[in-house]
Short mmCIF file of C-alpha atoms in Angstrom, two decimals:
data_model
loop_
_atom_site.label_atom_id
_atom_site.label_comp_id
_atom_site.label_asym_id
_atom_site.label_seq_id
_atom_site.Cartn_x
_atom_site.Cartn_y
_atom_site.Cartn_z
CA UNK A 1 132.63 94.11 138.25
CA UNK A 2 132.56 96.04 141.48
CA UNK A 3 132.53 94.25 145.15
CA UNK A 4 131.88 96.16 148.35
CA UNK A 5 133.75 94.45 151.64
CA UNK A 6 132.24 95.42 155.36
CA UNK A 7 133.64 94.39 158.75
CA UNK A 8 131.63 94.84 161.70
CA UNK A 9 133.32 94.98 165.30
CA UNK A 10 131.21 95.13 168.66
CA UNK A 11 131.35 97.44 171.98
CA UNK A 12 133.86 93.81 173.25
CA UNK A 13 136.06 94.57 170.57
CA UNK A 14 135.05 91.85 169.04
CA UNK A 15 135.85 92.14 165.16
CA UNK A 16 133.49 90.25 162.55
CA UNK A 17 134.71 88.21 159.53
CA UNK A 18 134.75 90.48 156.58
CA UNK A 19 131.47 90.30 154.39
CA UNK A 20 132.14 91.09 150.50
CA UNK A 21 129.22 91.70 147.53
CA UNK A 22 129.54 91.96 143.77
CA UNK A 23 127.80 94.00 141.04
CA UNK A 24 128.22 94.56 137.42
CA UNK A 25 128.04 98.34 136.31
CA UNK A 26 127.48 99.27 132.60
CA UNK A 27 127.35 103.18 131.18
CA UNK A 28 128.66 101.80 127.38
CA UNK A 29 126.30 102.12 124.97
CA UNK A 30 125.84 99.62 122.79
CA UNK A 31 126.55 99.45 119.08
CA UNK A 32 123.98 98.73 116.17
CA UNK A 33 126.05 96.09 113.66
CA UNK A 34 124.87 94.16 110.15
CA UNK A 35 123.75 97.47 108.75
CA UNK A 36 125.76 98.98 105.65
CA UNK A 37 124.66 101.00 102.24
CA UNK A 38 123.65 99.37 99.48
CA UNK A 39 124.69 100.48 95.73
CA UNK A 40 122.18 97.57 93.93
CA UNK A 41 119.15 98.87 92.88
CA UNK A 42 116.57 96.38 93.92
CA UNK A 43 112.73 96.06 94.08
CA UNK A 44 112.76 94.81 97.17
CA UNK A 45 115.34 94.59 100.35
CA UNK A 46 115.91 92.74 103.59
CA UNK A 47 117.85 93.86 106.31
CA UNK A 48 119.35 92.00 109.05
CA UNK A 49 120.88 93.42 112.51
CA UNK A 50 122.42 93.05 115.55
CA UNK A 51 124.36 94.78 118.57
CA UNK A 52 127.77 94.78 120.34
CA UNK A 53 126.15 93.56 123.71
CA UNK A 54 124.07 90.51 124.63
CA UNK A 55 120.41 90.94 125.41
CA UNK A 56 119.66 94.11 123.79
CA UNK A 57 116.58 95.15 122.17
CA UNK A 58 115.90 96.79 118.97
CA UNK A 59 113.26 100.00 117.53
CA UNK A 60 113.54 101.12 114.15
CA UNK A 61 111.56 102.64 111.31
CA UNK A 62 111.87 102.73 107.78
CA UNK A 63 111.07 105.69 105.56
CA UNK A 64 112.78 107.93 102.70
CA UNK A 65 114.29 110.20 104.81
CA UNK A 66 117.84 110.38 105.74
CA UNK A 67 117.12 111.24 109.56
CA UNK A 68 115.45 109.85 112.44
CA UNK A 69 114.29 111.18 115.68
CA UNK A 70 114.18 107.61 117.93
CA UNK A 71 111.08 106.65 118.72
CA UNK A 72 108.84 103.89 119.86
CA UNK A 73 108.84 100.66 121.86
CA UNK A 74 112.43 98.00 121.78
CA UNK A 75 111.50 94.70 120.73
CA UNK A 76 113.46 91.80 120.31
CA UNK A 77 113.09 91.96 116.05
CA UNK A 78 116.19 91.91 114.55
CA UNK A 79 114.94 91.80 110.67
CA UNK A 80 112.80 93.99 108.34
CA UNK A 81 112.16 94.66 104.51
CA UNK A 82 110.45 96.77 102.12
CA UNK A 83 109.21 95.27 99.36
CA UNK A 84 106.84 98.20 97.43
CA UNK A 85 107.46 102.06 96.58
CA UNK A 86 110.45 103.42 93.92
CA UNK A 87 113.58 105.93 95.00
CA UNK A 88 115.85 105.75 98.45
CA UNK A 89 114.61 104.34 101.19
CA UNK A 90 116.65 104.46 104.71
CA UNK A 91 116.38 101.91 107.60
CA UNK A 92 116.68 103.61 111.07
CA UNK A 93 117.70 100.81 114.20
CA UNK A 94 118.60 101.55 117.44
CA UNK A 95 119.34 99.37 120.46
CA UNK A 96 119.25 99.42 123.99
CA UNK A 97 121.54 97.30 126.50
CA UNK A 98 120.03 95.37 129.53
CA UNK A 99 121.50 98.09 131.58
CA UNK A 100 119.18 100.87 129.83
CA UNK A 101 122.39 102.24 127.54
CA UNK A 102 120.70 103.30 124.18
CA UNK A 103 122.96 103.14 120.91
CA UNK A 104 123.66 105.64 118.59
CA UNK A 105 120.64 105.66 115.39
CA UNK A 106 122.73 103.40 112.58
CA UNK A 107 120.56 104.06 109.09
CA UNK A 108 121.84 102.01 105.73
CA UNK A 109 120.33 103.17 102.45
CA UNK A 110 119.05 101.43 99.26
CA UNK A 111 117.20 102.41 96.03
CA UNK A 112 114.01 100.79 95.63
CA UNK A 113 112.82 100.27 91.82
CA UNK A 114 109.14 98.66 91.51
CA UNK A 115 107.93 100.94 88.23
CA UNK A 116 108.63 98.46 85.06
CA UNK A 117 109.85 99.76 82.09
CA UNK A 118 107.31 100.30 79.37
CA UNK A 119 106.70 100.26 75.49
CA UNK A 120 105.69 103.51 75.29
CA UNK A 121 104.65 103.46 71.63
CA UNK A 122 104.81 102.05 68.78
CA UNK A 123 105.22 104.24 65.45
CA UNK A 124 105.20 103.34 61.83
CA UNK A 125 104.54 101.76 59.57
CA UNK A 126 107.11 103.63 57.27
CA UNK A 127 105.78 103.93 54.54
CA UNK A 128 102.12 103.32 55.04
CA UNK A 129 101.79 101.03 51.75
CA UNK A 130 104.31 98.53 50.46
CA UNK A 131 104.22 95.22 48.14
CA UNK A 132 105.77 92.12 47.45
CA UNK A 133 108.73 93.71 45.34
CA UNK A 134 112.31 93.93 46.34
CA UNK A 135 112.17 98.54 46.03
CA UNK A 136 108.97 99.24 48.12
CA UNK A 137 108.44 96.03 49.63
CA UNK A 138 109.16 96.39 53.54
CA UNK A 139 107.49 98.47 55.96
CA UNK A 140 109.35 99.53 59.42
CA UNK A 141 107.62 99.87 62.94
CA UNK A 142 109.63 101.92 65.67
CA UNK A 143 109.02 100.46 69.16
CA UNK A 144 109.85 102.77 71.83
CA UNK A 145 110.82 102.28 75.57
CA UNK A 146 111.05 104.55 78.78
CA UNK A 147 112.57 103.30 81.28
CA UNK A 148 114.66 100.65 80.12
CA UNK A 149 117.99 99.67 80.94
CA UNK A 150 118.47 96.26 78.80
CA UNK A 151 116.13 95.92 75.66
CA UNK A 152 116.07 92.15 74.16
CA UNK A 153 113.04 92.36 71.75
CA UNK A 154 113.35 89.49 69.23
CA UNK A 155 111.77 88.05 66.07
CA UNK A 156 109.66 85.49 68.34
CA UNK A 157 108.49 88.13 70.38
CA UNK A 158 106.76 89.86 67.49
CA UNK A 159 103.12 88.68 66.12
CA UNK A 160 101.80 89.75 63.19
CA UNK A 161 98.34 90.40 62.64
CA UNK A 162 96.58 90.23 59.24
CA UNK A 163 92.98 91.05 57.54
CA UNK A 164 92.30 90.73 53.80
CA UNK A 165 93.64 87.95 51.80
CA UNK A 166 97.21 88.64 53.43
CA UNK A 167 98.48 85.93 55.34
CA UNK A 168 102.42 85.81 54.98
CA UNK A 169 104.86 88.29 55.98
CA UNK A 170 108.58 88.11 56.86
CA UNK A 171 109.76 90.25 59.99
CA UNK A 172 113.02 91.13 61.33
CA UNK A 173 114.18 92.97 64.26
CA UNK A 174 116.89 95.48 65.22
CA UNK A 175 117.74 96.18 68.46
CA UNK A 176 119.12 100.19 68.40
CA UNK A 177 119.61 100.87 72.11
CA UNK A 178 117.45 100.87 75.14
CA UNK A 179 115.18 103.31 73.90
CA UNK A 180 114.33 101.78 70.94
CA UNK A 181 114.28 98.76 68.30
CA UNK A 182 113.23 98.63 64.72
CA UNK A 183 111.10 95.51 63.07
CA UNK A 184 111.06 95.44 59.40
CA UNK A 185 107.80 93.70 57.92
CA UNK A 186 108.52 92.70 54.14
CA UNK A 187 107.71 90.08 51.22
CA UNK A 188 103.78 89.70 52.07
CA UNK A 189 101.27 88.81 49.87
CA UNK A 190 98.01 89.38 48.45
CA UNK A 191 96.51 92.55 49.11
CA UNK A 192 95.17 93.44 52.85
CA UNK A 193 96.53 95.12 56.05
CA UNK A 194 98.94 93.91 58.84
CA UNK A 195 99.94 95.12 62.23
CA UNK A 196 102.08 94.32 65.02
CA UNK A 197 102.14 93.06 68.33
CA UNK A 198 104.73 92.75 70.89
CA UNK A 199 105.10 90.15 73.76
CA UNK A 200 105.72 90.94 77.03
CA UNK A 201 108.94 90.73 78.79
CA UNK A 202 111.25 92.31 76.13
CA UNK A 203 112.75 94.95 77.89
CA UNK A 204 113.99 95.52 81.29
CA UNK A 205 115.45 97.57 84.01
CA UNK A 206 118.42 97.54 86.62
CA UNK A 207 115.89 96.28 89.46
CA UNK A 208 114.80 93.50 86.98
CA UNK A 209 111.20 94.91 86.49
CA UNK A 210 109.89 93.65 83.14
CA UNK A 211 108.10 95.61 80.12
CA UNK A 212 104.52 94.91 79.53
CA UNK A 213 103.82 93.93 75.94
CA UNK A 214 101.85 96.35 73.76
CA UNK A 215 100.07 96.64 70.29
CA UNK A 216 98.55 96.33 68.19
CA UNK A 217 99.93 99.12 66.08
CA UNK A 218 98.56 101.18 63.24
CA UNK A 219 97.98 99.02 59.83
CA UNK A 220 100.49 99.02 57.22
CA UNK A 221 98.53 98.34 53.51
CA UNK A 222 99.43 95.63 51.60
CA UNK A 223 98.97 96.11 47.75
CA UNK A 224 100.42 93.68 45.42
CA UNK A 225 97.24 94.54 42.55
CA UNK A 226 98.94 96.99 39.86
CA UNK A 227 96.02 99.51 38.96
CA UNK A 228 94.90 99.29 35.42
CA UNK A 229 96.21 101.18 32.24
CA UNK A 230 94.91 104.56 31.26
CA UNK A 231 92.30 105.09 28.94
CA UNK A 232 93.61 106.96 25.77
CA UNK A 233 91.45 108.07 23.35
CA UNK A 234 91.78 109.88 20.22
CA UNK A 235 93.07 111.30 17.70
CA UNK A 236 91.22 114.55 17.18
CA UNK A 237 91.19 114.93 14.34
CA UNK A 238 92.44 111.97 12.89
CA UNK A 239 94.10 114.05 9.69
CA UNK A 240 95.77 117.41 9.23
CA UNK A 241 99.04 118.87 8.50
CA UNK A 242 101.63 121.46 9.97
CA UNK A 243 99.13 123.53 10.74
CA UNK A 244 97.22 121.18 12.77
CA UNK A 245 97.32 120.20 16.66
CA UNK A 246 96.41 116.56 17.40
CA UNK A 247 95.22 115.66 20.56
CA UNK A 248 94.68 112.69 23.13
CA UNK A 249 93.08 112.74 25.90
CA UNK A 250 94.50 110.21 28.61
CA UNK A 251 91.77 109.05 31.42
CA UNK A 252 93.22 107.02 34.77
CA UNK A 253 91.13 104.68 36.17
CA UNK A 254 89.76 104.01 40.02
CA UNK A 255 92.90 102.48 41.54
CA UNK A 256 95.36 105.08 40.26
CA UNK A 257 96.74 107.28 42.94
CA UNK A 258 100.29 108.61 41.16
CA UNK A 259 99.90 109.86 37.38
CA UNK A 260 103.39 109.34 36.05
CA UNK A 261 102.73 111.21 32.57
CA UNK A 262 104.80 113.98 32.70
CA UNK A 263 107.07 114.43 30.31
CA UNK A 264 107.00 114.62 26.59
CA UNK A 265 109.72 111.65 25.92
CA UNK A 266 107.77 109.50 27.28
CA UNK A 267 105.34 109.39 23.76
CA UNK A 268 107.46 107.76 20.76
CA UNK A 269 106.40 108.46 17.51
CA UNK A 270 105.61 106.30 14.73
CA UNK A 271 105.59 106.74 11.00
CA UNK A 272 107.35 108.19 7.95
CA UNK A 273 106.80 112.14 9.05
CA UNK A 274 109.43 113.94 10.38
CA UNK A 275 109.82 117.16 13.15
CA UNK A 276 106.08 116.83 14.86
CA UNK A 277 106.47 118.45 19.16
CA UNK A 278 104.94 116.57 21.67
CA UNK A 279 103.85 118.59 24.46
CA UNK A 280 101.92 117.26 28.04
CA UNK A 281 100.24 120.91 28.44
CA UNK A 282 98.54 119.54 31.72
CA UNK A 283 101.67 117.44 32.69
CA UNK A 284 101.83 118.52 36.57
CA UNK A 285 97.81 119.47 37.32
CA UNK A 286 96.34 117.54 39.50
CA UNK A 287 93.56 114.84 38.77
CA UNK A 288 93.72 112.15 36.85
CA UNK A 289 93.32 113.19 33.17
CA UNK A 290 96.08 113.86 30.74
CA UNK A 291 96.33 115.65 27.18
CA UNK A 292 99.01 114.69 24.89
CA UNK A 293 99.01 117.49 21.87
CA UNK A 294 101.45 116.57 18.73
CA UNK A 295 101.58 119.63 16.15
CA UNK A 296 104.41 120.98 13.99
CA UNK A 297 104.34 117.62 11.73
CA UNK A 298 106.16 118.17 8.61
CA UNK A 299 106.22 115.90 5.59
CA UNK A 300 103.38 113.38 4.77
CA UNK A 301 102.04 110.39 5.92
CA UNK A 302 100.36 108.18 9.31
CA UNK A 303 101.16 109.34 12.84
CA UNK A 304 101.19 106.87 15.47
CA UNK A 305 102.36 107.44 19.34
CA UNK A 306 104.05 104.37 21.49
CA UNK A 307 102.44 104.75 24.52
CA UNK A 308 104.06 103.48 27.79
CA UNK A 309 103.44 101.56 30.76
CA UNK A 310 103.67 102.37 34.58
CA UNK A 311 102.52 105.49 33.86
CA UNK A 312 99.73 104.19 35.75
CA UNK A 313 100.90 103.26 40.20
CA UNK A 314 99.26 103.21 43.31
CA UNK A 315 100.79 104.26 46.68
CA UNK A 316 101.86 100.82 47.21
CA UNK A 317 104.51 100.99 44.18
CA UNK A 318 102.62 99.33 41.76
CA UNK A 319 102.66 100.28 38.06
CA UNK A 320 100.44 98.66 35.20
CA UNK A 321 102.53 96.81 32.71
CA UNK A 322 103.51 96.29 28.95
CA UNK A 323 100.32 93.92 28.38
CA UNK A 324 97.98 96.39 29.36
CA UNK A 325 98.54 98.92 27.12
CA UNK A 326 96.39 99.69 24.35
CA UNK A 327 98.36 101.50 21.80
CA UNK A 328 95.58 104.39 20.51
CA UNK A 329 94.87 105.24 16.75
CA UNK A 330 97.00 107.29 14.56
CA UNK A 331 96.37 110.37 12.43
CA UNK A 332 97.56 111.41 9.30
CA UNK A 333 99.97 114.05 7.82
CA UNK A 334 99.21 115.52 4.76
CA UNK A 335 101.07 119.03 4.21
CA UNK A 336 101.21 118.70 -0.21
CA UNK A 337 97.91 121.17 -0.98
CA UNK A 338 95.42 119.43 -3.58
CA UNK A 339 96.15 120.66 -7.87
CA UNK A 340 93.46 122.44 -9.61
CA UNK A 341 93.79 121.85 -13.55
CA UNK A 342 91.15 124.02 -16.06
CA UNK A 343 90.56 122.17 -19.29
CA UNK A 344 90.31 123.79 -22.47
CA UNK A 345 86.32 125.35 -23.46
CA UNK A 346 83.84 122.92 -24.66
CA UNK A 347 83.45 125.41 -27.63
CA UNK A 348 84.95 128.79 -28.46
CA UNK A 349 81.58 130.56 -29.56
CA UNK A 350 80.41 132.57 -26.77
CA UNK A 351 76.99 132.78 -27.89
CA UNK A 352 76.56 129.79 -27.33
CA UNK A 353 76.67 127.27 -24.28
CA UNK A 354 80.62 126.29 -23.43
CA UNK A 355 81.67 124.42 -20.39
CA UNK A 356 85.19 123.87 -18.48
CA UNK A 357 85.79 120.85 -16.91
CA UNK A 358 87.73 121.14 -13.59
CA UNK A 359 90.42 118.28 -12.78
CA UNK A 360 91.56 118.26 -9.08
CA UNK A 361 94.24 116.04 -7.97
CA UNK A 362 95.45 115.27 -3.96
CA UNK A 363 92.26 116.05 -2.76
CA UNK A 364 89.71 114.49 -0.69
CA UNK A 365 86.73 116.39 -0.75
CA UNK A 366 85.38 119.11 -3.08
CA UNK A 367 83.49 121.88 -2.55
CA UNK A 368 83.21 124.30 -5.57
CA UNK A 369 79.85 126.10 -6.42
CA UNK A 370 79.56 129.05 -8.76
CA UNK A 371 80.24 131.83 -6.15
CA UNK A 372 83.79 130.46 -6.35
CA UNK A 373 83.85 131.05 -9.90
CA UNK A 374 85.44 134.17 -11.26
CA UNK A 375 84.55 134.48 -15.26
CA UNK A 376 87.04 137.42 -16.72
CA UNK A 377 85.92 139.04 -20.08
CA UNK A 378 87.84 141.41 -22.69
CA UNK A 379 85.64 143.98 -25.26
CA UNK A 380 81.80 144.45 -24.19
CA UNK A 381 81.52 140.62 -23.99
CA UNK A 382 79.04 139.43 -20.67
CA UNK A 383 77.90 135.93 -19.50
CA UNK A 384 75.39 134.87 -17.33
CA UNK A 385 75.65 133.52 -14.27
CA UNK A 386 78.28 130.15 -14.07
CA UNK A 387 76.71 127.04 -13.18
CA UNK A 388 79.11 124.02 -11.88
CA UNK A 389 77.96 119.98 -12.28
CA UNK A 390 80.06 117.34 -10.86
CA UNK A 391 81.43 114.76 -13.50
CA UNK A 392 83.52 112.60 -11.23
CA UNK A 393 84.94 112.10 -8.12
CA UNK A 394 87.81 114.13 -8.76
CA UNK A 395 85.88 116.59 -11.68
CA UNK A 396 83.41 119.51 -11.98
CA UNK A 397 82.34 121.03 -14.99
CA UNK A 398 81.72 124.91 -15.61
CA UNK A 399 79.46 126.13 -18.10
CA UNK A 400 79.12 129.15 -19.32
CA UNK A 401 76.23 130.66 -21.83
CA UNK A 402 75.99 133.98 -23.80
#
């Protein structure tokens, strides 16, 4: 406060009372207060001011820049907010005192976060088929997140979606970090597809923005139906001996996708004969035919092969079983050679008709004509031409004439 005190005297000498007057100077500027930093990231902020002095008035601006060049009309507003846009923002206030004294520029800072996090895919299945067994019975869907800080995907949030006949699943979910969480699909049903869907809201970020929900994902296949057994046919030939190869051919049928044949102890053999090799010469070639070739059989006797089950799966796991098997024919061994016995000569005058008769043993066909016949003479003895007659099943007779 500053006074001013005059006295006024005339040309008398006459002296006046003394007259005083007041007035209040002000050169301090005022100061901007309420305003401070704030470390919280937010998606939206409110800021609050006011100044050191009565009566002042306020302009201010809010941007993303750390800096600000004073501009604009004072107003009596002594709030603001931002409630939109991501990264630091800065509020800019500056006062001004009834006197005309402007304040310094005071700016406070905060980090604006309005992008949600998101579900940015959502992989799998792994595998791509799977039944209702305990070894390939589950598949596994990766959900993925950006932008998350807190990820609390649960079993309820998780809808599964079926076609087909398939209309009960189990699911299960593993939260790995907040980036990503695993949900296990296992024990369905019948034979169809399912997929996922996830709910909304089951991740978030340090401003509190919420995930959208996403889905659905690819199909996982569902295949509880074993395909059938192979088709095995054969022998060929259906007898032989040491000499000979036997052979089945092995046919999969529509629903086979994995031939399992592939090694030669997987065919048992049956029977009294001894030291036969199994081979698979077509083991490992693709398609969906198989040879099975047993040679090398010693001794004498039938043949038979054990063929097994599950030879036979799909891409789901599924194998045909011990009732569907059809065990093939067997073949038989026979390595002891047939016996040729000549009889004594119906006479032993060669001028005149004589005969042999020819007694085979072990054999099961026979075949001789007279080209097969050799006739041996001593001296200048000759004979026509040998004819040969069948007696029996097991006898031929030769005869001879001068």
């Amino acid at each position: 406060m500053y006074y001013i005190h005059v006295q006024a005297i005339d040309a008398a000498g006459n002296a006046s009372a003394v007259a005083t007057a007041s007035v209040t100077l002000d050169n301090s500027a005022p100061t901007v207060t309420g305003l401070s930093d704030d470390a919280v990231v937010a998606k939206t902020k409110s800021w609050t001011w006011g100044c050191s002095e009565a009566a002042c008035t306020y302009r201010y601006a809010i941007d993303q820049s750390a800096t600000w060049t004073a501009t604009g009309a004072y107003a009596s507003t002594t709030t603001a907010s931002q409630s939109s846009g991501d990264g630091m923002y800065y509020i800019h206030v500056q006062a001004i005192d009834a006197a005309g004294n402007a304040s310094a520029v005071a700016t406070a800072s905060v980090t604006l976060d309005n992008t949600a996090p998101t579900i940015s895919s959502i992989t799998g299945p792994t595998p791509s088929y799977a039944n209702q067994s305990d070894t390939n019975g589950a598949f596994q869907f990766t959900v993925n997140y950006t932008g998350a800080s807190s990820v609390t995907l649960a079993q309820g949030d998780i809808t599964l979606n079926f076609t087909g006949t398939t209309t009960t699943c189990s699911k299960s979910v593993q939260v790995n970090n907040n980036s990503s969480a695993t949900v296990t699909v296992s024990d369905c049903d019948s034979d169809g597809t399912v997929n996922i869907t996830v709910a909304s809201g089951t991740a978030s970020d340090a401003a509190g923005n919420l995930a959208a929900g996403s889905g659905p994902s690819s199909d996982g296949i569902v295949d509880n139906t074993a395909p059938p057994s192979p088709l095995v046919d054969g022998p060929t030939p259906t007898a032989g001996n040491s000499s000979t190869t036997f052979r089945y051919t092995v046919t999969y049928q529509a629903g086979t996708d994995i031939v399992a044949l592939n090694s030669a102890s997987q065919i048992p053999l049956t029977g009294a004969t001894a030291g036969c090799t199994v081979e698979i010469p077509d083991a490992h070639a693709p398609g969906y035919t198989r040879t099975i070739a047993i040679s090398g059989c010693t001794g004498n006797g039938s043949v038979g092969i054990n063929f097994p089950y599950g030879t036979a799966q799909d891409l789901a796991g599924n194998a045909d079983g011990a009732d569907d098997v059809v065990l093939p024919l067997g073949f038989t061994v026979d390595n002891t050679p047939p016996t040729v016995t000549i009889g004594a000569p119906s006479s032993t005058n060669i001028k005149s008709t004589t005969s042999f008769v020819i007694t085979y043993s072990g054999q099961s066909n026979i075949t001789l004509a007279a080209s097969n016949v050799t006739v041996s003479t001593t001296g200048n003895a000759a004979c026509s031409t040998p004819t040969v007659a069948g007696l029996t099943s097991n006898t031929k007779r030769v005869t001879l004439s001068g």
